[in-house]
Amino acid sequence: MKKIVFLTGAGMSAESGISTFRDSGGLWENYNVEDVASIDGYIRNPELVLNFYNMRRRELLKVQPCEGHRLIAGLDDQYDVTVVTQNVDNLHERAGSKKVIHLHGELMKATSSDNPNDARCVVDLSEESIDINIGDKAKDGSQLRPFIVWFGENVPMIEPAIEEVSKADILIVIGTSLNVYPAAGLLRYARRDCEIYLIDPKTVNCPDNYGITYIRKGASEGMRTLINDYLIK
């Protein structure tokens, strides 16, 4: 069974209605990244940051996986599929994907402010109890915070992601600008004989020596093209 690894970014979830940060009308236009997506911003104003992610969770509950998410999940029967995502939503899981590595954390989880990567302190948030408020405590007694990897923090799941990419027969990149490291460097770990596809309606600058097949379409339309023109032989 061939191994497929997907690397997905904001463009994947944009089709579901999740606001992106970098595009016009995206979240960065209403908030400074330093205020809501950095460890320094959290230290300065934890209430602002908690409220920001509380709002993002409510937004997530209103949307559904797009066709692209479902098409990825549907490949599990024919391939050994791993999804490596830069997105913090749970749309891949809700679509049915079984192996998902979240590089930047998970929006529907909370963790310790003192020990954010201690698995004993990570808790699932439910629709009935979706907010994190000042005074909510983690298992170690510290303030609960979003289980998100912010700018200025290490990316603990990058090593498992590198291992998966290094074993891939097929690597498919969807909806990411490949500007944010360390995720953008994952292509370097693909084997020489790995087939690489990049699905994005916009131009994404990649070194020519990767031998990438470009599919200049959105996530769902691009996945249909990939399956029909390249995977079904």
Tab-separated table of C-alpha atoms in Angstrom, residues 7-16 18-21 56 60 69 72 83-93 100-108 147-148 174-176 183 219:
chain	number	residue	atom	x	y	z
A	7	LEU	CA	0.560	18.975	4.040
A	8	THR	CA	-2.397	21.338	4.414
A	9	GLY	CA	-2.638	25.022	5.257
A	10	ALA	CA	-5.182	27.802	5.609
A	11	GLY	CA	-6.428	27.480	2.033
A	12	MET	CA	-7.727	24.015	2.875
A	13	SER	CA	-10.121	25.284	5.544
A	14	ALA	CA	-10.966	28.550	3.788
A	15	GLU	CA	-13.444	26.635	1.607
A	16	SER	CA	-15.283	25.654	4.786
A	18	ILE	CA	-12.714	29.539	8.235
A	19	SER	CA	-11.161	33.004	8.067
A	20	THR	CA	-7.529	33.054	7.000
A	21	PHE	CA	-4.967	35.309	8.602
A	56	ARG	CA	-12.501	31.219	16.924
A	60	LEU	CA	-15.439	26.551	14.066
A	69	HIS	CA	-11.442	17.384	3.443
A	72	ILE	CA	-8.672	13.254	1.552
A	83	VAL	CA	-2.337	14.437	7.158
A	84	VAL	CA	0.158	16.992	8.435
A	85	THR	CA	-1.711	20.246	8.917
A	86	GLN	CA	-0.775	23.772	9.848
A	87	ASN	CA	-4.429	24.376	10.700
A	88	VAL	CA	-5.671	24.278	14.279
A	89	ASP	CA	-9.264	23.329	13.411
A	90	ASN	CA	-10.573	19.758	13.584
A	91	LEU	CA	-12.099	19.614	10.098
A	92	HIS	CA	-9.830	16.805	8.878
A	93	GLU	CA	-10.900	14.649	11.815
A	100	VAL	CA	-3.648	13.770	11.612
A	101	ILE	CA	-0.560	15.603	12.892
A	102	HIS	CA	-1.275	19.175	14.021
A	103	LEU	CA	1.888	21.247	13.729
A	104	HIS	CA	0.419	24.370	15.315
A	105	GLY	CA	-1.819	22.841	17.966
A	106	GLU	CA	-5.531	22.152	18.252
A	107	LEU	CA	-8.188	24.779	18.795
A	108	MET	CA	-10.587	22.433	20.591
A	147	PHE	CA	-3.370	24.333	23.046
A	148	ILE	CA	-1.863	26.406	20.246
A	174	ILE	CA	-2.712	22.010	-0.342
A	175	GLY	CA	-3.506	25.616	0.486
A	176	THR	CA	-0.264	26.751	2.088
A	183	ALA	CA	6.498	23.581	8.149
A	219	ALA	CA	-8.695	22.603	-2.404
